[in-house]
Structure formats: C-alpha cells, structure tokens
Amino acid sequence: MEQQEVITLLSSRELEKMRRVGRLAAELLDYLEPLVQPGVSTQALNDAAEEWTQARGAVSAPLGYKGSVIDFPRSICTSVNEVICHGIPSPDQILRDGDIINIDVTPILDGYHGDTSRTFFVGTPSPLARKLVEVTEEAMWRGIRAVKPGARIGDIGAAIQDYAEAHGFSVVRDFVGHGVHRIFHTAPQIPHYGTAGKGKKLRKGMVFTIEPMINVGTYEAEILADGWTALTADRKLSAQFEHTVAVTDDGVEVLTLAEAKVRA
C-alpha cells in the first residue's frame, strides 16, 4: 500500500512566524544584492550573509545540512552560470562580468524557516542570460498565481512549464519545490512541470516553496562528487527564483517579501 505523505496546515500563529522569517530572508537577499560584483568571491558573499544573519538572532539552515557525501559546509548556496542549484561558496570562485548567480538563503528564526532565492546579474549579462533570468522570474510568478484553495499541484507546474517552454527553455525535473515551516524540507513536493488539474488539491494553511530552475538547453542535471553541486548536463546556463507561499482563504500569500515590498 502506498504511504500517504502528511501535509501540515499552519495555524494563524504559525503563519505569523513564517511571515517574520520570510521577511528576514528577503531582506538578506536585498543586503547581498549590491555585493554581487565582478571580482567578489562566493565565499565573501557567504561570510557577509552569515554575519548579517547572526546579527539578527537567526541561524543559517543550510550550514551543516545533512548530505549523502558531506554535510553542506556553507551558510548559503551560490549557483553560478551552469550550476542549477546547491553551489557551494568558495574563496577560489571569483565572479566575472557577465556571470549570473543564484543566491539561495534560508534563515531560521524562532524555529521557522524562510526559504527564498534570486538570480542576479554580475556586471552586464549577455542577451541570452538576461532573457533566461527574466523568463525564469516570470515563470515563478505564473506558478504562484496558480495557487488557491481547490487548485491542484499540477496547475502550478503546468503554468511554469508552459511559459518556460514557450520561450525555448527547459524545466529541471530533478529538483522540486517543497513544504517548509519548522521542517526545512517536507510534504508536499511541488514539481515545476506537469499537467493542470492533476495532483493533490491545495488547502488553506499549506505552505511551500515554488522555485523553478530553468535551463537554456537540456533539463537534465549532473551532480558533482561533493554530492551537492548540480550542473546542467550540457553545461549551458541555468537560472532560478524561489518564494515561500501560503495558501489563503481565496488565493495565495507570498511570505518571502521584504516589508516595504509587502506594503507596495
């Protein structure tokens, strides 16, 4: 008999804690954005993030996260160019003009996780890199707009896949969105591809990430020997954006927006 995954529905009190840590995560990315410059190492970005996080009474969920080969050794993920996700910051990795970099952060505050990522331009991007990043961000928002009570998980993936593929790009299959609250990764899984009308029904109080990874070439991925770093199989560019969202009475709330942006 197939085991049913247990999906936690958050209370209003728990959602308020998720809002607080979600805002913190968004503000961390806002803080890091001007530091993304040619000549800066990904380790320097990691160290800046860790110092900022500690100063606000939070801890970095990725640091020491259990892995199959090694536990994740840094506080953030920095995925540059052909790295799809889970890139490990290094003092030897120096950003160059024209690179793109996804920075994925997950602070923990009062026991709850705020999970979000953005892809940034380093200097001046190529036209292809700019198009990829813009399409990836819009694909994420199309997935978010598909969220409401009674909708299906497949509606999210279909909205993302249709938009990305219409622009000639592919959607990564090996990594998906996930439930998040006190637990970093939990049910439900949120594929970024799929068929509208299929999958589990969305209910008020569900909280999960929508984090499409979109590639210029094939959607296939390879994992390096460190057990973490995922690259495009053809070594072409990949971009990603991520928000944590909650299903509300009549739609969706994005939890990982800075306070100023929430009010706007």
mmCIF file of C-alpha atoms in Angstrom:
data_model
loop_
_atom_site.group_PDB
_atom_site.id
_atom_site.type_symbol
_atom_site.label_atom_id
_atom_site.label_comp_id
_atom_site.label_asym_id
_atom_site.label_seq_id
_atom_site.Cartn_x
_atom_site.Cartn_y
_atom_site.Cartn_z
ATOM 1 C CA MET A 1 0.000 0.000 0.000
ATOM 2 C CA GLU A 2 1.362 3.420 -0.951
ATOM 3 C CA GLN A 3 2.244 5.565 2.060
ATOM 4 C CA GLN A 4 0.423 8.886 2.174
ATOM 5 C CA GLU A 5 2.571 11.932 2.823
ATOM 6 C CA VAL A 6 1.390 14.077 5.725
ATOM 7 C CA ILE A 7 0.902 17.741 4.854
ATOM 8 C CA THR A 8 0.881 20.173 7.785
ATOM 9 C CA LEU A 9 -1.651 23.010 7.704
ATOM 10 C CA LEU A 10 -0.303 26.018 9.586
ATOM 11 C CA SER A 11 -2.312 27.996 12.127
ATOM 12 C CA SER A 12 -2.573 31.788 12.043
ATOM 13 C CA ARG A 13 0.039 31.951 14.820
ATOM 14 C CA GLU A 14 2.425 29.756 12.853
ATOM 15 C CA LEU A 15 1.842 31.767 9.682
ATOM 16 C CA GLU A 16 2.827 34.942 11.509
ATOM 17 C CA LYS A 17 6.141 33.320 12.453
ATOM 18 C CA MET A 18 6.614 32.333 8.807
ATOM 19 C CA ARG A 19 5.950 35.939 7.751
ATOM 20 C CA ARG A 20 8.622 37.200 10.140
ATOM 21 C CA VAL A 21 11.307 34.805 8.959
ATOM 22 C CA GLY A 22 10.201 35.217 5.349
ATOM 23 C CA ARG A 23 10.717 38.967 5.552
ATOM 24 C CA LEU A 24 14.117 38.362 7.126
ATOM 25 C CA ALA A 25 15.113 36.085 4.245
ATOM 26 C CA ALA A 26 14.017 38.672 1.680
ATOM 27 C CA GLU A 27 15.943 41.408 3.474
ATOM 28 C CA LEU A 28 19.048 39.192 3.469
ATOM 29 C CA LEU A 29 18.901 38.927 -0.322
ATOM 30 C CA ASP A 30 18.357 42.686 -0.539
ATOM 31 C CA TYR A 31 21.503 43.128 1.586
ATOM 32 C CA LEU A 32 23.577 40.792 -0.586
ATOM 33 C CA GLU A 33 22.470 42.191 -3.947
ATOM 34 C CA PRO A 34 24.849 45.216 -4.081
ATOM 35 C CA LEU A 35 27.734 42.952 -3.024
ATOM 36 C CA VAL A 36 27.348 40.894 -6.211
ATOM 37 C CA GLN A 37 30.104 42.451 -8.314
ATOM 38 C CA PRO A 38 32.912 41.282 -10.599
ATOM 39 C CA GLY A 39 35.969 40.334 -8.532
ATOM 40 C CA VAL A 40 33.986 39.226 -5.461
ATOM 41 C CA SER A 41 34.310 35.627 -4.302
ATOM 42 C CA THR A 42 31.302 33.484 -3.497
ATOM 43 C CA GLN A 43 32.924 32.855 -0.104
ATOM 44 C CA ALA A 44 32.800 36.605 0.607
ATOM 45 C CA LEU A 45 29.061 36.574 -0.137
ATOM 46 C CA ASN A 46 28.647 33.608 2.200
ATOM 47 C CA ASP A 47 30.565 35.304 5.015
ATOM 48 C CA ALA A 48 28.578 38.522 4.635
ATOM 49 C CA ALA A 49 25.331 36.537 4.782
ATOM 50 C CA GLU A 50 26.393 34.605 7.862
ATOM 51 C CA GLU A 51 27.436 37.752 9.739
ATOM 52 C CA TRP A 52 24.172 39.519 8.817
ATOM 53 C CA THR A 53 22.086 36.507 9.850
ATOM 54 C CA GLN A 54 23.782 36.088 13.220
ATOM 55 C CA ALA A 55 23.446 39.811 13.967
ATOM 56 C CA ARG A 56 19.659 39.408 13.713
ATOM 57 C CA GLY A 57 19.422 36.461 16.083
ATOM 58 C CA ALA A 58 18.855 33.908 13.334
ATOM 59 C CA VAL A 59 20.802 30.872 12.162
ATOM 60 C CA SER A 60 21.528 29.582 8.652
ATOM 61 C CA ALA A 61 19.638 26.377 7.874
ATOM 62 C CA PRO A 62 21.946 25.193 5.065
ATOM 63 C CA LEU A 63 25.052 25.178 7.299
ATOM 64 C CA GLY A 64 25.628 21.563 8.318
ATOM 65 C CA TYR A 65 22.545 20.280 6.492
ATOM 66 C CA LYS A 66 22.866 16.503 6.121
ATOM 67 C CA GLY A 67 24.050 15.248 2.750
ATOM 68 C CA SER A 68 24.874 11.910 1.164
ATOM 69 C CA VAL A 69 28.609 12.673 0.784
ATOM 70 C CA ILE A 70 29.276 15.645 3.058
ATOM 71 C CA ASP A 71 27.087 17.864 5.197
ATOM 72 C CA PHE A 72 26.590 21.201 3.460
ATOM 73 C CA PRO A 73 29.612 23.282 4.550
ATOM 74 C CA ARG A 74 28.361 26.850 3.984
ATOM 75 C CA SER A 75 25.550 29.165 5.060
ATOM 76 C CA ILE A 76 24.083 29.919 1.617
ATOM 77 C CA CYS A 77 24.037 28.330 -1.836
ATOM 78 C CA THR A 78 25.744 30.219 -4.673
ATOM 79 C CA SER A 79 24.993 28.720 -8.079
ATOM 80 C CA VAL A 80 26.882 30.382 -10.931
ATOM 81 C CA ASN A 81 26.115 30.067 -14.662
ATOM 82 C CA GLU A 82 25.715 26.339 -15.472
ATOM 83 C CA VAL A 83 25.176 25.376 -11.813
ATOM 84 C CA ILE A 84 21.474 24.619 -11.368
ATOM 85 C CA CYS A 85 21.402 24.656 -7.568
ATOM 86 C CA HIS A 86 23.290 23.870 -4.338
ATOM 87 C CA GLY A 87 26.525 25.528 -5.406
ATOM 88 C CA ILE A 88 28.997 25.661 -2.511
ATOM 89 C CA PRO A 89 30.644 29.059 -1.863
ATOM 90 C CA SER A 90 34.427 29.068 -2.240
ATOM 91 C CA PRO A 91 37.233 31.633 -1.862
ATOM 92 C CA ASP A 92 38.536 30.386 -5.220
ATOM 93 C CA GLN A 93 35.331 31.129 -7.129
ATOM 94 C CA ILE A 94 35.570 34.744 -8.266
ATOM 95 C CA LEU A 95 32.616 36.354 -10.015
ATOM 96 C CA ARG A 96 33.274 37.728 -13.502
ATOM 97 C CA ASP A 97 31.485 40.297 -15.604
ATOM 98 C CA GLY A 98 28.636 38.613 -17.470
ATOM 99 C CA ASP A 99 28.084 35.813 -14.940
ATOM 100 C CA ILE A 100 24.706 35.053 -13.455
ATOM 101 C CA ILE A 101 24.467 33.803 -9.872
ATOM 102 C CA ASN A 102 21.575 32.369 -7.916
ATOM 103 C CA ILE A 103 21.821 33.016 -4.184
ATOM 104 C CA ASP A 104 19.619 30.768 -2.059
ATOM 105 C CA VAL A 105 19.155 31.649 1.616
ATOM 106 C CA THR A 106 17.220 30.033 4.453
ATOM 107 C CA PRO A 107 17.498 31.695 7.845
ATOM 108 C CA ILE A 108 15.793 30.085 10.830
ATOM 109 C CA LEU A 109 14.095 32.449 13.281
ATOM 110 C CA ASP A 110 12.091 31.250 16.296
ATOM 111 C CA GLY A 111 12.194 27.729 14.882
ATOM 112 C CA TYR A 112 10.751 28.547 11.445
ATOM 113 C CA HIS A 113 12.477 28.565 8.044
ATOM 114 C CA GLY A 114 12.370 31.384 5.484
ATOM 115 C CA ASP A 115 13.422 29.938 2.124
ATOM 116 C CA THR A 116 13.965 32.176 -0.919
ATOM 117 C CA SER A 117 16.374 32.712 -3.797
ATOM 118 C CA ARG A 118 17.025 35.083 -6.676
ATOM 119 C CA THR A 119 19.305 35.077 -9.700
ATOM 120 C CA PHE A 120 21.467 38.203 -10.026
ATOM 121 C CA PHE A 121 23.466 39.630 -12.896
ATOM 122 C CA VAL A 122 27.185 40.155 -12.358
ATOM 123 C CA GLY A 123 28.023 43.276 -14.327
ATOM 124 C CA THR A 124 26.484 43.214 -17.813
ATOM 125 C CA PRO A 125 24.751 39.977 -18.865
ATOM 126 C CA SER A 126 24.554 38.596 -22.387
ATOM 127 C CA PRO A 127 21.175 38.945 -24.132
ATOM 128 C CA LEU A 128 20.590 35.211 -23.673
ATOM 129 C CA ALA A 129 21.390 35.336 -19.963
ATOM 130 C CA ARG A 130 19.086 38.327 -19.498
ATOM 131 C CA LYS A 131 16.236 36.581 -21.313
ATOM 132 C CA LEU A 132 16.727 33.378 -19.294
ATOM 133 C CA VAL A 133 16.653 35.208 -15.972
ATOM 134 C CA GLU A 134 13.619 37.310 -16.901
ATOM 135 C CA VAL A 135 11.685 34.280 -18.168
ATOM 136 C CA THR A 136 12.575 32.290 -15.041
ATOM 137 C CA GLU A 137 11.307 35.002 -12.711
ATOM 138 C CA GLU A 138 8.060 35.391 -14.650
ATOM 139 C CA ALA A 139 7.613 31.609 -14.730
ATOM 140 C CA MET A 140 7.841 31.569 -10.934
ATOM 141 C CA TRP A 141 5.179 34.270 -10.675
ATOM 142 C CA ARG A 142 2.911 32.382 -13.056
ATOM 143 C CA GLY A 143 3.237 29.363 -10.814
ATOM 144 C CA ILE A 144 2.462 31.476 -7.752
ATOM 145 C CA ARG A 145 -0.634 32.954 -9.396
ATOM 146 C CA ALA A 146 -1.973 29.421 -9.928
ATOM 147 C CA VAL A 147 -2.161 28.866 -6.153
ATOM 148 C CA LYS A 148 -5.604 28.994 -4.483
ATOM 149 C CA PRO A 149 -7.756 26.655 -2.406
ATOM 150 C CA GLY A 150 -9.102 23.825 -4.531
ATOM 151 C CA ALA A 151 -6.455 24.188 -7.220
ATOM 152 C CA ARG A 152 -4.150 21.244 -7.911
ATOM 153 C CA ILE A 153 -0.389 20.987 -7.559
ATOM 154 C CA GLY A 154 -0.260 20.199 -11.272
ATOM 155 C CA ASP A 155 -1.704 23.640 -12.020
ATOM 156 C CA ILE A 156 1.484 25.220 -10.635
ATOM 157 C CA GLY A 157 3.842 23.092 -12.691
ATOM 158 C CA ALA A 158 1.789 23.476 -15.858
ATOM 159 C CA ALA A 159 1.811 27.269 -15.610
ATOM 160 C CA ILE A 160 5.591 27.303 -15.183
ATOM 161 C CA GLN A 161 6.347 24.711 -17.848
ATOM 162 C CA ASP A 162 4.059 26.247 -20.468
ATOM 163 C CA TYR A 163 5.674 29.669 -20.087
ATOM 164 C CA ALA A 164 9.290 28.475 -19.980
ATOM 165 C CA GLU A 165 8.952 26.117 -22.936
ATOM 166 C CA ALA A 166 7.115 28.758 -24.981
ATOM 167 C CA HIS A 167 10.341 30.780 -24.744
ATOM 168 C CA GLY A 168 12.523 27.861 -25.827
ATOM 169 C CA PHE A 169 13.839 26.900 -22.394
ATOM 170 C CA SER A 170 13.543 23.671 -20.374
ATOM 171 C CA VAL A 171 12.357 22.968 -16.820
ATOM 172 C CA VAL A 172 14.557 20.955 -14.451
ATOM 173 C CA ARG A 173 12.866 17.738 -13.257
ATOM 174 C CA ASP A 174 15.329 16.529 -10.633
ATOM 175 C CA PHE A 175 14.629 19.278 -8.069
ATOM 176 C CA VAL A 176 11.226 20.495 -6.932
ATOM 177 C CA GLY A 177 9.566 22.863 -4.508
ATOM 178 C CA HIS A 178 8.671 21.559 -1.050
ATOM 179 C CA GLY A 179 6.708 22.153 2.100
ATOM 180 C CA VAL A 180 8.533 24.286 4.649
ATOM 181 C CA HIS A 181 7.827 25.528 8.192
ATOM 182 C CA ARG A 182 9.576 24.145 11.296
ATOM 183 C CA ILE A 183 10.951 21.488 8.960
ATOM 184 C CA PHE A 184 13.238 22.660 6.128
ATOM 185 C CA HIS A 185 12.045 20.136 3.516
ATOM 186 C CA THR A 186 8.734 18.316 3.914
ATOM 187 C CA ALA A 187 5.498 17.491 2.106
ATOM 188 C CA PRO A 188 4.133 18.420 -0.337
ATOM 189 C CA GLN A 189 6.510 18.225 -3.267
ATOM 190 C CA ILE A 190 5.861 20.926 -5.883
ATOM 191 C CA PRO A 191 7.142 19.949 -9.357
ATOM 192 C CA HIS A 192 7.716 22.841 -11.752
ATOM 193 C CA TYR A 193 6.314 20.873 -14.660
ATOM 194 C CA GLY A 194 3.152 18.857 -15.010
ATOM 195 C CA THR A 195 -0.466 18.760 -16.105
ATOM 196 C CA ALA A 196 -3.163 21.182 -14.989
ATOM 197 C CA GLY A 197 -5.891 19.523 -12.938
ATOM 198 C CA LYS A 198 -3.601 16.753 -11.678
ATOM 199 C CA GLY A 199 -2.006 16.212 -8.282
ATOM 200 C CA LYS A 200 -3.013 16.936 -4.720
ATOM 201 C CA LYS A 201 -5.611 19.582 -4.003
ATOM 202 C CA LEU A 202 -4.378 22.796 -2.357
ATOM 203 C CA ARG A 203 -5.886 23.705 1.026
ATOM 204 C CA LYS A 204 -5.783 26.804 3.202
ATOM 205 C CA GLY A 205 -2.787 26.711 5.551
ATOM 206 C CA MET A 206 -0.472 24.790 3.241
ATOM 207 C CA VAL A 207 2.944 26.458 2.996
ATOM 208 C CA PHE A 208 5.524 25.503 0.382
ATOM 209 C CA THR A 209 8.182 26.844 -1.948
ATOM 210 C CA ILE A 210 7.834 27.499 -5.657
ATOM 211 C CA GLU A 211 11.376 27.547 -7.058
ATOM 212 C CA PRO A 212 11.640 26.780 -10.775
ATOM 213 C CA MET A 213 15.061 26.037 -12.228
ATOM 214 C CA ILE A 214 15.039 26.868 -15.937
ATOM 215 C CA ASN A 215 17.779 25.866 -18.391
ATOM 216 C CA VAL A 216 18.876 27.171 -21.786
ATOM 217 C CA GLY A 217 19.469 23.645 -23.077
ATOM 218 C CA THR A 218 18.501 20.227 -21.764
ATOM 219 C CA TYR A 219 16.706 19.922 -18.435
ATOM 220 C CA GLU A 220 18.994 17.061 -17.418
ATOM 221 C CA ALA A 221 21.314 17.544 -14.456
ATOM 222 C CA GLU A 222 24.555 16.060 -13.169
ATOM 223 C CA ILE A 223 25.708 16.022 -9.532
ATOM 224 C CA LEU A 224 29.380 16.562 -8.724
ATOM 225 C CA ALA A 225 31.361 14.281 -6.413
ATOM 226 C CA ASP A 226 30.630 16.598 -3.453
ATOM 227 C CA GLY A 227 27.062 15.273 -3.534
ATOM 228 C CA TRP A 228 25.608 18.791 -3.707
ATOM 229 C CA THR A 229 26.585 20.828 -6.764
ATOM 230 C CA ALA A 230 24.092 20.222 -9.586
ATOM 231 C CA LEU A 231 25.094 21.295 -13.098
ATOM 232 C CA THR A 232 23.305 21.280 -16.420
ATOM 233 C CA ALA A 233 24.305 18.134 -18.324
ATOM 234 C CA ASP A 234 25.212 20.220 -21.390
ATOM 235 C CA ARG A 235 26.885 22.964 -19.288
ATOM 236 C CA LYS A 236 24.550 25.639 -20.633
ATOM 237 C CA LEU A 237 23.130 28.370 -18.398
ATOM 238 C CA SER A 238 20.550 27.779 -15.671
ATOM 239 C CA ALA A 239 18.568 30.294 -13.594
ATOM 240 C CA GLN A 240 16.289 30.009 -10.569
ATOM 241 C CA PHE A 241 13.914 32.115 -8.477
ATOM 242 C CA GLU A 242 12.173 30.999 -5.295
ATOM 243 C CA HIS A 243 9.486 32.225 -2.941
ATOM 244 C CA THR A 244 7.782 30.591 0.023
ATOM 245 C CA VAL A 245 4.000 30.919 -0.265
ATOM 246 C CA ALA A 246 0.921 30.147 1.812
ATOM 247 C CA VAL A 247 -2.495 29.094 0.549
ATOM 248 C CA THR A 248 -5.072 31.576 1.913
ATOM 249 C CA ASP A 249 -8.888 31.680 2.065
ATOM 250 C CA ASP A 250 -9.161 32.840 -1.526
ATOM 251 C CA GLY A 251 -5.686 32.744 -3.077
ATOM 252 C CA VAL A 252 -2.041 32.951 -2.145
ATOM 253 C CA GLU A 253 0.254 34.986 0.120
ATOM 254 C CA VAL A 254 3.936 35.358 -0.690
ATOM 255 C CA LEU A 255 5.787 35.099 2.626
ATOM 256 C CA THR A 256 9.307 35.929 1.429
ATOM 257 C CA LEU A 257 8.903 39.590 0.530
ATOM 258 C CA ALA A 258 10.594 42.460 2.342
ATOM 259 C CA GLU A 259 8.196 44.545 4.438
ATOM 260 C CA ALA A 260 8.426 47.538 2.121
ATOM 261 C CA LYS A 261 7.510 45.348 -0.846
ATOM 262 C CA VAL A 262 4.595 43.764 1.017
ATOM 263 C CA ARG A 263 3.112 47.237 1.559
ATOM 264 C CA ALA A 264 3.689 48.364 -2.026
#
